[in-house]
Amino acid sequence: MKIANVFLGKTLGGIEQAFLDYTQALRLKGYDVVDFVHKDGLLKDKIPLEVRKRELPFRKRSPVTFYYLFQTVKSEKPDLILVHYKNSLGMFRLIGKISGIPVVGVAHNPKTKHIIKSDFIFSITEYQRRIFIEAGYPSDRIFVVPNMIDADEPFKAFDGFQNPPVIGAIGRFDPMKGFDTFVEALGILKKKGIKFRAKIAGAANKSYEDFYKKVLDLISQNHLEEDIELSGWTDDKKSFYEGLDIFVMPSNFEPFGIVVLEALKYSRPTVSSTAEGPLEIFSGTDAAVMFEKGNAKALADALEKLLSDLPLAAKCAEKGWHLLKERYDLRTSGAATLDKAVSSVFKQLGKA
């Protein structure tokens, strides 16, 4: 079966990584995959050479864009279209209707406005699936397909903290990501005399310049200028994670959290907020120390707990790595879950 995997945004981030992971997982399961990407986007240079891609223009509600997309679908003749970019979903839904090709909306967040127009939905969490069902979408056409990563790193037993310990977080400077809570928690640790160094990898775009300034102000107010390194975006994820003693996911809202999986991949002890995605990942496990989202004191307490208990840190690292391998490994469980969802769609369509 041939599948068109579609992302027509221009930026790079968690959704874009999920798109690339879908391509790899589908190919592992024997599907013929063609990637549709924006001709001016950063993603087009991340597509592996062995993967066929179509570089396309995209402007919302543009007749010219619709023409190019329609002609591309007509020439490729896919059996299924997977759309990761909500702004293009409407066009592909119409193209699919005209061409008789089913369209799957891959739901990377719980917003219902565009996604419920899809023929089928792949939801990254059970939490989102329930939201779509409550919005009236048929339950038999929604499949939970968690995000996945290539878990190709061997487990490394955690044998001690650096002096001082290094605590890190990664993501864009968006209020949802909770970096203000993270900085406030570090300020509490400093006031208690607990030594540490901290790293935040990420950057702010123009939409979030005010939040970035807020984080800088909090760093100054808590006298953390010498304690926190703002390193910007990094392409060397391995060096970033392996340089940490503790990884923190401080998000106030997080549909999933691929960076959590990355931390588990590198056997990092993890502290996570109770945001929607991480809560579902870690529920019923001992793979992370959790804290109430948005609560700086609770985060500081969680960090202090982990810093003062080496066996607990080692246990979190080991259980987290095994959790990743069992549920979210692209090459095994992740690819199998995606394949099952795709096969279920084809079965409902009578193409199995």
mmCIF file of C-alpha atoms in Angstrom:
data_model
loop_
_atom_site.group_PDB
_atom_site.id
_atom_site.type_symbol
_atom_site.label_atom_id
_atom_site.label_comp_id
_atom_site.label_asym_id
_atom_site.label_seq_id
_atom_site.Cartn_x
_atom_site.Cartn_y
_atom_site.Cartn_z
ATOM 1 C CA MET A 1 0.000 0.000 0.000
ATOM 2 C CA LYS A 2 1.169 3.516 -0.792
ATOM 3 C CA ILE A 3 0.924 6.244 1.843
ATOM 4 C CA ALA A 4 1.383 9.997 1.427
ATOM 5 C CA ASN A 5 2.786 11.408 4.673
ATOM 6 C CA VAL A 6 2.114 15.159 4.781
ATOM 7 C CA PHE A 7 3.584 18.076 6.710
ATOM 8 C CA LEU A 8 3.519 21.474 5.010
ATOM 9 C CA GLY A 9 4.738 23.741 7.806
ATOM 10 C CA LYS A 10 8.023 25.638 7.600
ATOM 11 C CA THR A 11 9.451 25.119 11.071
ATOM 12 C CA LEU A 12 11.114 22.334 13.045
ATOM 13 C CA GLY A 13 9.918 20.950 16.363
ATOM 14 C CA GLY A 14 8.157 18.030 18.014
ATOM 15 C CA ILE A 15 5.426 17.593 15.379
ATOM 16 C CA GLU A 16 7.990 17.685 12.610
ATOM 17 C CA GLN A 17 10.018 14.997 14.393
ATOM 18 C CA ALA A 18 6.883 12.880 14.753
ATOM 19 C CA PHE A 19 6.310 13.241 10.995
ATOM 20 C CA LEU A 20 9.820 11.938 10.288
ATOM 21 C CA ASP A 21 9.302 9.077 12.742
ATOM 22 C CA TYR A 22 6.076 8.093 10.944
ATOM 23 C CA THR A 23 7.959 7.862 7.674
ATOM 24 C CA GLN A 24 10.608 5.612 9.177
ATOM 25 C CA ALA A 25 8.118 3.397 11.021
ATOM 26 C CA LEU A 26 5.872 2.963 7.968
ATOM 27 C CA ARG A 27 8.831 2.019 5.789
ATOM 28 C CA LEU A 28 9.927 -0.538 8.376
ATOM 29 C CA LYS A 29 6.498 -2.138 8.013
ATOM 30 C CA GLY A 30 6.820 -2.344 4.244
ATOM 31 C CA TYR A 31 4.647 0.573 3.131
ATOM 32 C CA ASP A 32 5.557 2.618 0.074
ATOM 33 C CA VAL A 33 5.882 6.122 1.579
ATOM 34 C CA VAL A 34 6.137 9.467 -0.167
ATOM 35 C CA ASP A 35 6.657 12.587 1.970
ATOM 36 C CA PHE A 36 4.879 15.826 1.078
ATOM 37 C CA VAL A 37 6.814 18.788 2.526
ATOM 38 C CA HIS A 38 6.884 22.576 2.114
ATOM 39 C CA LYS A 39 9.272 23.690 -0.589
ATOM 40 C CA ASP A 40 10.530 26.536 1.628
ATOM 41 C CA GLY A 41 10.418 24.635 4.929
ATOM 42 C CA LEU A 42 13.291 23.448 7.081
ATOM 43 C CA LEU A 43 11.920 19.909 7.074
ATOM 44 C CA LYS A 44 12.740 19.171 3.435
ATOM 45 C CA ASP A 45 16.447 18.896 4.238
ATOM 46 C CA LYS A 46 15.767 16.394 7.053
ATOM 47 C CA ILE A 47 14.159 13.772 4.786
ATOM 48 C CA PRO A 48 16.522 10.774 4.376
ATOM 49 C CA LEU A 49 17.918 10.410 0.863
ATOM 50 C CA GLU A 50 16.309 6.998 0.405
ATOM 51 C CA VAL A 51 12.823 8.476 0.989
ATOM 52 C CA ARG A 52 10.951 9.933 -1.940
ATOM 53 C CA LYS A 53 9.646 13.442 -1.296
ATOM 54 C CA ARG A 54 7.559 16.037 -3.055
ATOM 55 C CA GLU A 55 8.436 19.656 -2.260
ATOM 56 C CA LEU A 56 5.285 21.725 -2.552
ATOM 57 C CA PRO A 57 4.090 25.312 -2.105
ATOM 58 C CA PHE A 58 1.536 26.010 0.586
ATOM 59 C CA ARG A 59 -0.626 29.001 1.333
ATOM 60 C CA LYS A 60 -3.862 28.577 3.236
ATOM 61 C CA ARG A 61 -6.995 29.051 1.088
ATOM 62 C CA SER A 62 -4.884 29.572 -2.045
ATOM 63 C CA PRO A 63 -6.340 28.188 -5.316
ATOM 64 C CA VAL A 64 -2.793 27.849 -6.673
ATOM 65 C CA THR A 65 -1.795 25.746 -3.657
ATOM 66 C CA PHE A 66 -4.887 23.583 -4.069
ATOM 67 C CA TYR A 67 -4.051 23.016 -7.736
ATOM 68 C CA TYR A 68 -0.476 21.893 -6.953
ATOM 69 C CA LEU A 69 -1.594 19.609 -4.130
ATOM 70 C CA PHE A 70 -4.381 18.088 -6.217
ATOM 71 C CA GLN A 71 -2.089 17.423 -9.170
ATOM 72 C CA THR A 72 0.527 15.872 -6.891
ATOM 73 C CA VAL A 73 -1.999 13.526 -5.284
ATOM 74 C CA LYS A 74 -3.354 12.681 -8.750
ATOM 75 C CA SER A 75 0.115 11.727 -9.998
ATOM 76 C CA GLU A 76 1.177 9.806 -6.868
ATOM 77 C CA LYS A 77 -2.122 7.891 -6.425
ATOM 78 C CA PRO A 78 -1.655 7.048 -2.719
ATOM 79 C CA ASP A 79 -4.009 4.612 -1.003
ATOM 80 C CA LEU A 80 -4.028 6.762 2.151
ATOM 81 C CA ILE A 81 -3.095 10.332 3.085
ATOM 82 C CA LEU A 82 -1.765 11.114 6.572
ATOM 83 C CA VAL A 83 -1.894 14.834 7.383
ATOM 84 C CA HIS A 84 0.123 16.216 10.318
ATOM 85 C CA TYR A 85 -0.352 19.915 9.540
ATOM 86 C CA LYS A 86 -3.791 21.201 10.511
ATOM 87 C CA ASN A 87 -3.738 24.205 8.158
ATOM 88 C CA SER A 88 -3.565 21.898 5.137
ATOM 89 C CA LEU A 89 -6.110 19.378 6.401
ATOM 90 C CA GLY A 90 -9.106 21.087 4.790
ATOM 91 C CA MET A 91 -7.519 21.047 1.347
ATOM 92 C CA PHE A 92 -6.501 17.416 1.598
ATOM 93 C CA ARG A 93 -9.934 16.452 2.879
ATOM 94 C CA LEU A 94 -11.467 17.978 -0.277
ATOM 95 C CA ILE A 95 -8.803 16.415 -2.495
ATOM 96 C CA GLY A 96 -9.437 13.064 -0.851
ATOM 97 C CA LYS A 97 -13.174 13.384 -1.376
ATOM 98 C CA ILE A 98 -12.713 14.211 -5.065
ATOM 99 C CA SER A 99 -10.120 11.471 -5.572
ATOM 100 C CA GLY A 100 -11.710 8.785 -3.421
ATOM 101 C CA ILE A 101 -8.680 8.625 -1.115
ATOM 102 C CA PRO A 102 -9.234 8.479 2.662
ATOM 103 C CA VAL A 103 -7.540 11.143 4.776
ATOM 104 C CA VAL A 104 -6.230 10.572 8.289
ATOM 105 C CA GLY A 105 -5.744 13.593 10.507
ATOM 106 C CA VAL A 106 -2.846 12.991 12.895
ATOM 107 C CA ALA A 107 -3.908 14.822 16.063
ATOM 108 C CA HIS A 108 -0.875 16.304 17.797
ATOM 109 C CA ASN A 109 -3.065 18.345 20.162
ATOM 110 C CA PRO A 110 -6.664 18.101 21.443
ATOM 111 C CA LYS A 111 -8.100 20.924 19.332
ATOM 112 C CA THR A 112 -11.182 19.651 17.524
ATOM 113 C CA LYS A 113 -11.925 22.377 14.952
ATOM 114 C CA HIS A 114 -10.049 20.933 11.975
ATOM 115 C CA ILE A 115 -9.304 17.355 12.951
ATOM 116 C CA ILE A 116 -12.902 16.142 13.210
ATOM 117 C CA LYS A 117 -13.329 16.742 9.474
ATOM 118 C CA SER A 118 -10.919 13.883 8.781
ATOM 119 C CA ASP A 119 -12.090 10.463 7.614
ATOM 120 C CA PHE A 120 -10.054 8.902 10.450
ATOM 121 C CA ILE A 121 -8.006 10.263 13.368
ATOM 122 C CA PHE A 122 -4.732 9.025 14.799
ATOM 123 C CA SER A 123 -4.528 10.480 18.324
ATOM 124 C CA ILE A 124 -1.238 10.626 20.223
ATOM 125 C CA THR A 125 -2.963 9.951 23.578
ATOM 126 C CA GLU A 126 -6.043 8.304 25.023
ATOM 127 C CA TYR A 127 -6.777 11.650 26.720
ATOM 128 C CA GLN A 128 -7.209 13.313 23.307
ATOM 129 C CA ARG A 129 -9.212 10.393 21.965
ATOM 130 C CA ARG A 130 -11.813 10.946 24.684
ATOM 131 C CA ILE A 131 -12.024 14.651 23.793
ATOM 132 C CA PHE A 132 -12.718 13.855 20.129
ATOM 133 C CA ILE A 133 -15.374 11.305 21.056
ATOM 134 C CA GLU A 134 -17.041 13.848 23.354
ATOM 135 C CA ALA A 135 -17.034 16.267 20.403
ATOM 136 C CA GLY A 136 -19.116 13.737 18.468
ATOM 137 C CA TYR A 137 -16.481 11.931 16.408
ATOM 138 C CA PRO A 138 -17.184 8.192 15.874
ATOM 139 C CA SER A 139 -15.079 6.144 18.298
ATOM 140 C CA ASP A 140 -14.429 3.359 15.799
ATOM 141 C CA ARG A 141 -12.573 5.758 13.519
ATOM 142 C CA ILE A 142 -10.107 7.031 16.142
ATOM 143 C CA PHE A 143 -6.918 5.111 16.875
ATOM 144 C CA VAL A 144 -4.373 5.916 19.578
ATOM 145 C CA VAL A 145 -0.865 6.032 18.117
ATOM 146 C CA PRO A 146 1.573 7.471 20.658
ATOM 147 C CA ASN A 147 4.613 9.344 19.462
ATOM 148 C CA MET A 148 7.723 7.223 19.134
ATOM 149 C CA ILE A 149 11.466 7.618 18.708
ATOM 150 C CA ASP A 150 14.345 5.484 17.533
ATOM 151 C CA ALA A 151 15.432 4.038 20.894
ATOM 152 C CA ASP A 152 18.836 2.910 19.670
ATOM 153 C CA GLU A 153 20.907 3.844 22.738
ATOM 154 C CA PRO A 154 21.949 1.120 25.216
ATOM 155 C CA PHE A 155 20.974 1.518 28.843
ATOM 156 C CA LYS A 156 23.619 3.266 30.951
ATOM 157 C CA ALA A 157 23.313 2.781 34.696
ATOM 158 C CA PHE A 158 23.176 6.073 36.580
ATOM 159 C CA ASP A 159 26.084 5.964 39.022
ATOM 160 C CA GLY A 160 26.221 9.427 40.542
ATOM 161 C CA PHE A 161 25.758 13.182 40.163
ATOM 162 C CA GLN A 162 28.320 15.564 38.803
ATOM 163 C CA ASN A 163 29.666 18.229 41.155
ATOM 164 C CA PRO A 164 27.604 20.320 41.001
ATOM 165 C CA PRO A 165 24.682 18.370 39.497
ATOM 166 C CA VAL A 166 23.452 19.534 36.082
ATOM 167 C CA ILE A 167 19.690 19.983 35.613
ATOM 168 C CA GLY A 168 18.285 20.619 32.133
ATOM 169 C CA ALA A 169 15.219 21.277 30.031
ATOM 170 C CA ILE A 170 14.646 21.717 26.308
ATOM 171 C CA GLY A 171 11.966 23.282 24.114
ATOM 172 C CA ARG A 172 10.788 26.495 22.537
ATOM 173 C CA PHE A 173 10.197 29.490 24.803
ATOM 174 C CA ASP A 174 6.426 29.199 24.793
ATOM 175 C CA PRO A 175 4.374 29.890 27.961
ATOM 176 C CA MET A 176 2.989 26.346 27.674
ATOM 177 C CA LYS A 177 6.485 24.919 28.231
ATOM 178 C CA GLY A 178 6.717 26.197 31.812
ATOM 179 C CA PHE A 179 10.266 27.524 31.772
ATOM 180 C CA ASP A 180 9.158 30.270 34.162
ATOM 181 C CA THR A 181 8.158 27.579 36.677
ATOM 182 C CA PHE A 182 11.498 25.855 36.100
ATOM 183 C CA VAL A 183 13.480 29.027 36.806
ATOM 184 C CA GLU A 184 11.412 29.821 39.909
ATOM 185 C CA ALA A 185 12.039 26.297 41.215
ATOM 186 C CA LEU A 186 15.768 26.698 40.660
ATOM 187 C CA GLY A 187 15.581 29.967 42.580
ATOM 188 C CA ILE A 188 14.054 28.088 45.525
ATOM 189 C CA LEU A 189 16.873 25.531 45.410
ATOM 190 C CA LYS A 190 19.468 28.302 45.414
ATOM 191 C CA LYS A 191 17.888 29.977 48.430
ATOM 192 C CA LYS A 192 18.179 26.641 50.242
ATOM 193 C CA GLY A 193 21.873 26.507 49.453
ATOM 194 C CA ILE A 194 21.572 23.522 47.075
ATOM 195 C CA LYS A 195 24.330 23.646 44.486
ATOM 196 C CA PHE A 196 23.557 22.984 40.804
ATOM 197 C CA ARG A 197 24.095 24.104 37.250
ATOM 198 C CA ALA A 198 21.207 24.337 34.809
ATOM 199 C CA LYS A 199 20.846 24.314 31.038
ATOM 200 C CA ILE A 200 17.888 25.355 28.915
ATOM 201 C CA ALA A 201 18.177 24.440 25.237
ATOM 202 C CA GLY A 202 15.745 26.270 22.999
ATOM 203 C CA ALA A 203 14.933 29.637 21.508
ATOM 204 C CA ALA A 204 12.072 32.088 21.176
ATOM 205 C CA ASN A 205 10.376 33.153 17.966
ATOM 206 C CA LYS A 206 8.707 36.527 17.575
ATOM 207 C CA SER A 207 5.396 35.223 18.920
ATOM 208 C CA TYR A 208 6.924 34.506 22.316
ATOM 209 C CA GLU A 209 9.448 37.302 22.794
ATOM 210 C CA ASP A 210 7.539 38.610 25.838
ATOM 211 C CA PHE A 211 7.696 35.216 27.513
ATOM 212 C CA TYR A 212 11.399 34.902 26.767
ATOM 213 C CA LYS A 213 11.927 38.301 28.405
ATOM 214 C CA LYS A 214 9.895 37.122 31.407
ATOM 215 C CA VAL A 215 12.202 34.118 31.815
ATOM 216 C CA LEU A 216 15.270 36.367 31.587
ATOM 217 C CA ASP A 217 13.781 38.673 34.221
ATOM 218 C CA LEU A 218 13.116 35.699 36.519
ATOM 219 C CA ILE A 219 16.713 34.564 36.110
ATOM 220 C CA SER A 220 17.880 38.012 37.148
ATOM 221 C CA GLN A 221 15.403 38.351 40.049
ATOM 222 C CA ASN A 222 16.530 35.001 41.450
ATOM 223 C CA HIS A 223 20.230 35.829 40.938
ATOM 224 C CA LEU A 224 20.726 32.827 38.689
ATOM 225 C CA GLU A 225 22.805 34.464 35.963
ATOM 226 C CA GLU A 226 25.850 32.347 36.863
ATOM 227 C CA ASP A 227 23.826 29.176 37.372
ATOM 228 C CA ILE A 228 21.715 28.886 34.206
ATOM 229 C CA GLU A 229 23.055 28.489 30.673
ATOM 230 C CA LEU A 230 20.710 29.395 27.810
ATOM 231 C CA SER A 231 22.297 27.408 25.000
ATOM 232 C CA GLY A 232 19.829 27.969 22.148
ATOM 233 C CA TRP A 233 18.681 25.195 19.837
ATOM 234 C CA THR A 234 20.942 22.172 19.624
ATOM 235 C CA ASP A 235 21.254 19.563 16.890
ATOM 236 C CA ASP A 236 23.469 17.436 19.118
ATOM 237 C CA LYS A 237 20.780 15.917 21.326
ATOM 238 C CA LYS A 238 23.058 13.113 22.504
ATOM 239 C CA SER A 239 25.617 15.504 24.003
ATOM 240 C CA PHE A 240 22.888 17.632 25.561
ATOM 241 C CA TYR A 241 21.105 14.804 27.354
ATOM 242 C CA GLU A 242 24.242 12.925 28.343
ATOM 243 C CA GLY A 243 25.557 16.137 29.898
ATOM 244 C CA LEU A 244 22.617 16.241 32.319
ATOM 245 C CA ASP A 245 22.147 14.562 35.679
ATOM 246 C CA ILE A 246 18.406 15.294 35.745
ATOM 247 C CA PHE A 247 16.036 16.128 32.913
ATOM 248 C CA VAL A 248 13.007 18.299 33.692
ATOM 249 C CA MET A 249 9.768 18.526 31.742
ATOM 250 C CA PRO A 250 8.152 21.634 33.331
ATOM 251 C CA SER A 251 5.259 22.062 30.866
ATOM 252 C CA ASN A 252 1.923 23.555 31.873
ATOM 253 C CA PHE A 253 0.307 22.063 28.752
ATOM 254 C CA GLU A 254 1.919 19.229 26.806
ATOM 255 C CA PRO A 255 -0.115 17.052 24.421
ATOM 256 C CA PHE A 256 2.646 14.419 24.470
ATOM 257 C CA GLY A 257 6.282 15.418 24.997
ATOM 258 C CA ILE A 258 8.775 13.778 22.621
ATOM 259 C CA VAL A 259 11.629 15.342 24.599
ATOM 260 C CA VAL A 260 10.620 13.126 27.541
ATOM 261 C CA LEU A 261 11.186 10.076 25.348
ATOM 262 C CA GLU A 262 14.560 11.487 24.313
ATOM 263 C CA ALA A 263 15.590 11.857 27.954
ATOM 264 C CA LEU A 264 14.569 8.255 28.651
ATOM 265 C CA LYS A 265 16.529 7.124 25.608
ATOM 266 C CA TYR A 266 19.730 8.505 27.164
ATOM 267 C CA SER A 267 18.945 6.986 30.591
ATOM 268 C CA ARG A 268 18.384 10.332 32.298
ATOM 269 C CA PRO A 269 16.545 10.510 35.655
ATOM 270 C CA THR A 270 13.452 12.574 34.904
ATOM 271 C CA VAL A 271 11.238 15.005 36.780
ATOM 272 C CA SER A 272 7.992 15.802 34.985
ATOM 273 C CA SER A 273 4.923 17.941 35.461
ATOM 274 C CA THR A 274 1.451 16.433 35.476
ATOM 275 C CA ALA A 275 0.672 17.940 32.052
ATOM 276 C CA GLU A 276 -1.586 15.741 29.936
ATOM 277 C CA GLY A 277 0.954 13.886 27.780
ATOM 278 C CA PRO A 278 3.642 13.147 30.386
ATOM 279 C CA LEU A 279 0.970 12.130 32.904
ATOM 280 C CA GLU A 280 -0.279 9.482 30.469
ATOM 281 C CA ILE A 281 3.281 8.335 29.685
ATOM 282 C CA PHE A 282 4.300 7.904 33.320
ATOM 283 C CA SER A 283 1.000 6.886 34.933
ATOM 284 C CA GLY A 284 1.382 3.604 36.819
ATOM 285 C CA THR A 285 5.158 3.559 36.513
ATOM 286 C CA ASP A 286 8.111 4.534 38.708
ATOM 287 C CA ALA A 287 9.944 5.998 35.733
ATOM 288 C CA ALA A 288 9.829 9.654 36.811
ATOM 289 C CA VAL A 289 9.251 11.911 39.782
ATOM 290 C CA MET A 290 6.073 13.893 39.082
ATOM 291 C CA PHE A 291 5.038 17.349 40.323
ATOM 292 C CA GLU A 292 1.889 19.438 40.009
ATOM 293 C CA LYS A 293 2.083 21.455 36.803
ATOM 294 C CA GLY A 294 2.668 25.175 37.309
ATOM 295 C CA ASN A 295 3.777 24.703 40.921
ATOM 296 C CA ALA A 296 7.370 25.929 41.358
ATOM 297 C CA LYS A 297 7.606 24.780 44.967
ATOM 298 C CA ALA A 298 6.445 21.290 44.034
ATOM 299 C CA LEU A 299 9.066 21.170 41.284
ATOM 300 C CA ALA A 300 11.777 22.353 43.687
ATOM 301 C CA ASP A 301 10.709 19.657 46.168
ATOM 302 C CA ALA A 302 10.835 16.990 43.436
ATOM 303 C CA LEU A 303 14.312 18.078 42.387
ATOM 304 C CA GLU A 304 15.546 18.148 45.970
ATOM 305 C CA LYS A 305 14.096 14.674 46.512
ATOM 306 C CA LEU A 306 15.932 13.256 43.504
ATOM 307 C CA LEU A 307 19.193 15.078 44.239
ATOM 308 C CA SER A 308 19.255 13.668 47.768
ATOM 309 C CA ASP A 309 18.448 10.076 46.788
ATOM 310 C CA LEU A 310 20.922 8.467 44.385
ATOM 311 C CA PRO A 311 19.168 5.047 44.440
ATOM 312 C CA LEU A 312 15.894 6.748 43.462
ATOM 313 C CA ALA A 313 17.619 8.587 40.604
ATOM 314 C CA ALA A 314 19.174 5.336 39.385
ATOM 315 C CA LYS A 315 15.815 3.558 39.620
ATOM 316 C CA CYS A 316 14.052 6.283 37.597
ATOM 317 C CA ALA A 317 16.728 6.149 34.904
ATOM 318 C CA GLU A 318 16.491 2.351 34.553
ATOM 319 C CA LYS A 319 12.705 2.141 34.643
ATOM 320 C CA GLY A 320 12.420 5.053 32.219
ATOM 321 C CA TRP A 321 14.702 3.398 29.669
ATOM 322 C CA HIS A 322 12.743 0.138 29.868
ATOM 323 C CA LEU A 323 9.439 2.027 29.577
ATOM 324 C CA LEU A 324 10.678 3.607 26.357
ATOM 325 C CA LYS A 325 11.787 0.286 24.908
ATOM 326 C CA GLU A 326 8.514 -1.432 25.791
ATOM 327 C CA ARG A 327 6.031 1.203 24.561
ATOM 328 C CA TYR A 328 7.627 3.876 22.383
ATOM 329 C CA ASP A 329 10.499 2.309 20.427
ATOM 330 C CA LEU A 330 10.020 3.236 16.781
ATOM 331 C CA ARG A 331 11.577 0.003 15.510
ATOM 332 C CA THR A 332 9.400 -2.328 17.567
ATOM 333 C CA SER A 333 6.356 -1.286 19.602
ATOM 334 C CA GLY A 334 5.953 2.123 17.923
ATOM 335 C CA ALA A 335 6.002 0.781 14.374
ATOM 336 C CA ALA A 336 3.707 -2.086 15.386
ATOM 337 C CA THR A 337 1.116 0.297 16.869
ATOM 338 C CA LEU A 338 1.156 2.531 13.793
ATOM 339 C CA ASP A 339 0.915 -0.476 11.477
ATOM 340 C CA LYS A 340 -2.063 -1.800 13.450
ATOM 341 C CA ALA A 341 -3.855 1.546 13.112
ATOM 342 C CA VAL A 342 -3.181 1.787 9.374
ATOM 343 C CA SER A 343 -4.273 -1.829 8.880
ATOM 344 C CA SER A 344 -7.493 -1.118 10.811
ATOM 345 C CA VAL A 345 -8.239 1.824 8.513
ATOM 346 C CA PHE A 346 -7.714 -0.316 5.403
ATOM 347 C CA LYS A 347 -9.859 -3.076 6.919
ATOM 348 C CA GLN A 348 -12.742 -0.660 7.486
ATOM 349 C CA LEU A 349 -12.356 0.499 3.893
ATOM 350 C CA GLY A 350 -12.363 -3.089 2.620
ATOM 351 C CA LYS A 351 -8.755 -2.860 1.431
ATOM 352 C CA ALA A 352 -7.152 -5.230 3.930
#
